[in-house]
Amino acid sequence: MPELIEVELYRRLAERTLDRPIAAVAAPDSWFLKRGLTGNQVTDVLVGERFVAARRRGKLMLLDTDRGPTLGVRFGMTGRLTVDGQATIDRLEYGSGRHDPAWDRFSVHFDDGGTMAVPDPRRLGGVELDPDEDRLGPDAATVGAAAVRDLLAGSAAPLKARLMDQHRLAGLGNLLTDEILWRSGLDPARPAGGLEAAEARRLHRHLRATLAELTARGGSHLGDLQEERHRTGRCPRDGTALDRRQVGGRTTYSCPAHQR
DNA sequence: CCGGATGTTCACCT
DNA sequence: GAGGTGAACATCCG
């Protein structure tokens, strides 16, 4: 499920792990350990430590330890987080909600008997130590209007592709970007550098408002456009048949009438 | 049965 | 350098 909103909900859940001594680590899937990390290494550096802060940048969750490295967790498309057996209140969008223990690709056990686990059926996520946070652009939830203007300026890439480029702006995924551009009345395929100043400001305003609103609703999939995001969908604003295209390599729904 | 799907990385094109 | 495409991961759904 994860886009910025889901990862933020996971981060809040992960705050429950703070200050609890780590007794053991389970990394049964070496594919899930990135950048050459081994199960022994991650165990060695985490056992005996405690997480002291749960941070997030874009879709990357960061757990700082007391004296050791920072644990970086990515959730891919199907990764989730459980702490002491509890998930966040978000609905399962993939699957029937069943939880196969074999999907726990990485777990941290605390000395109080509790556990933080990362179930990920498709194994698209992963963990690493001390991830390079600066490879990510500013977080979309707090980005300023000037930064949005600058990241669009001079680019021939489609607006949607630019907004989803995690190196330039961190956190937006396919669903959120479609929702934001739909609310902004902007065509996803327009060259990013071609926006007027007023359009860029409008985009920034809807970007911030959409993230705040959908976070309050509880997920990236709870946008106004979402239920019409299918082949015969119609624009919730004006009833026009939605366009379905590939933009920036991703399936994109947009209203040909009011998104220009 | 087949095609796609809330993501990222990488190789390979133009 | 800038963009674009396709593959890979594994499961579920229409």
Coordinates of N, CA, C and O (backbone and C1' of nucleotides) in Angstrom, one line a residue, chain B residues 1-13:
Chain B
dC1 P -5.3 -22.0 -16.3 O5' -5.3 -20.8 -17.3 C5' -5.6 -21.1 -18.7 C4' -5.4 -19.8 -19.5 C3' -4.1 -19.1 -19.3 O3' -3.7 -18.5 -20.5 C1' -5.9 -17.7 -18.5
dC2 P -2.3 -17.7 -20.6 O5' -2.8 -16.2 -20.3 C5' -3.8 -15.7 -21.2 C4' -3.9 -14.2 -20.9 C3' -2.6 -13.5 -20.7 O3' -2.6 -12.2 -21.4 C1' -4.0 -13.2 -18.8
dG3 P -1.3 -11.3 -21.4 O5' -1.8 -10.0 -20.6 C5' -3.2 -9.6 -20.9 C4' -3.5 -8.5 -19.9 C3' -2.4 -7.6 -19.6 O3' -2.9 -6.3 -19.5 C1' -3.0 -8.6 -17.6
dG4 P -1.9 -5.0 -19.6 O5' -2.1 -4.3 -18.2 C5' -2.4 -5.2 -17.1 C4' -2.9 -4.3 -16.0 C3' -1.9 -3.4 -15.4 O3' -2.6 -2.4 -14.7 C1' -2.2 -5.3 -14.0
dA5 P -1.8 -1.1 -14.2 O5' -1.7 -1.2 -12.7 C5' -2.9 -1.3 -11.9 C4' -2.5 -1.7 -10.5 C3' -1.2 -1.1 -10.0 O3' -1.5 -0.1 -9.1 C1' -1.3 -3.5 -9.6
dT6 P -1.2 1.4 -9.6 O5' -0.3 2.0 -8.4 C5' -0.8 2.0 -7.2 C4' 0.1 2.8 -6.3 C3' 1.5 2.1 -5.9 O3' 2.3 3.2 -5.4 C1' 0.1 2.1 -4.1
dG7 P 3.6 3.6 -6.1 O5' 4.6 2.3 -5.7 C5' 4.9 2.1 -4.4 C4' 6.4 1.8 -4.2 C3' 7.3 2.9 -4.9 O3' 8.4 3.1 -4.1 C1' 7.6 0.7 -5.9
dT8 P 9.4 4.3 -4.5 O5' 10.7 3.4 -5.0 C5' 11.2 2.5 -4.1 C4' 12.3 1.7 -4.7 C3' 13.4 2.5 -5.5 O3' 14.6 2.2 -4.9 C1' 12.6 0.8 -6.8
dT9 P 15.9 3.0 -5.3 O5' 16.6 2.0 -6.3 C5' 16.8 0.7 -5.9 C4' 17.3 -0.1 -7.1 C3' 18.4 0.6 -7.9 O3' 19.5 -0.2 -8.0 C1' 16.6 -0.3 -9.3
dC10 P 20.9 0.3 -8.5 O5' 21.0 -0.3 -9.9 C5' 20.7 -1.7 -10.0 C4' 20.5 -2.1 -11.5 C3' 21.4 -1.3 -12.4 O3' 22.2 -2.3 -13.1 C1' 19.1 -1.3 -13.2
dA11 P 23.5 -1.7 -14.0 O5' 23.1 -2.4 -15.4 C5' 22.4 -3.6 -15.5 C4' 21.7 -3.7 -16.8 C3' 22.5 -3.2 -18.0 O3' 22.4 -4.1 -19.1 C1' 20.4 -2.1 -17.9
dC12 P 23.4 -3.9 -20.4 O5' 22.4 -3.1 -21.3 C5' 21.1 -3.7 -21.7 C4' 20.3 -2.7 -22.5 C3' 21.1 -2.0 -23.6 O3' 20.4 -2.1 -24.8 C1' 19.8 -0.5 -22.3
dC13 P 21.2 -1.9 -26.2 O5' 20.2 -0.9 -27.0 C5' 19.9 0.3 -26.5 C4' 18.6 0.8 -26.9 C3' 18.7 1.9 -27.9 O3' 17.8 1.8 -29.0 C1' 17.8 2.7 -25.8

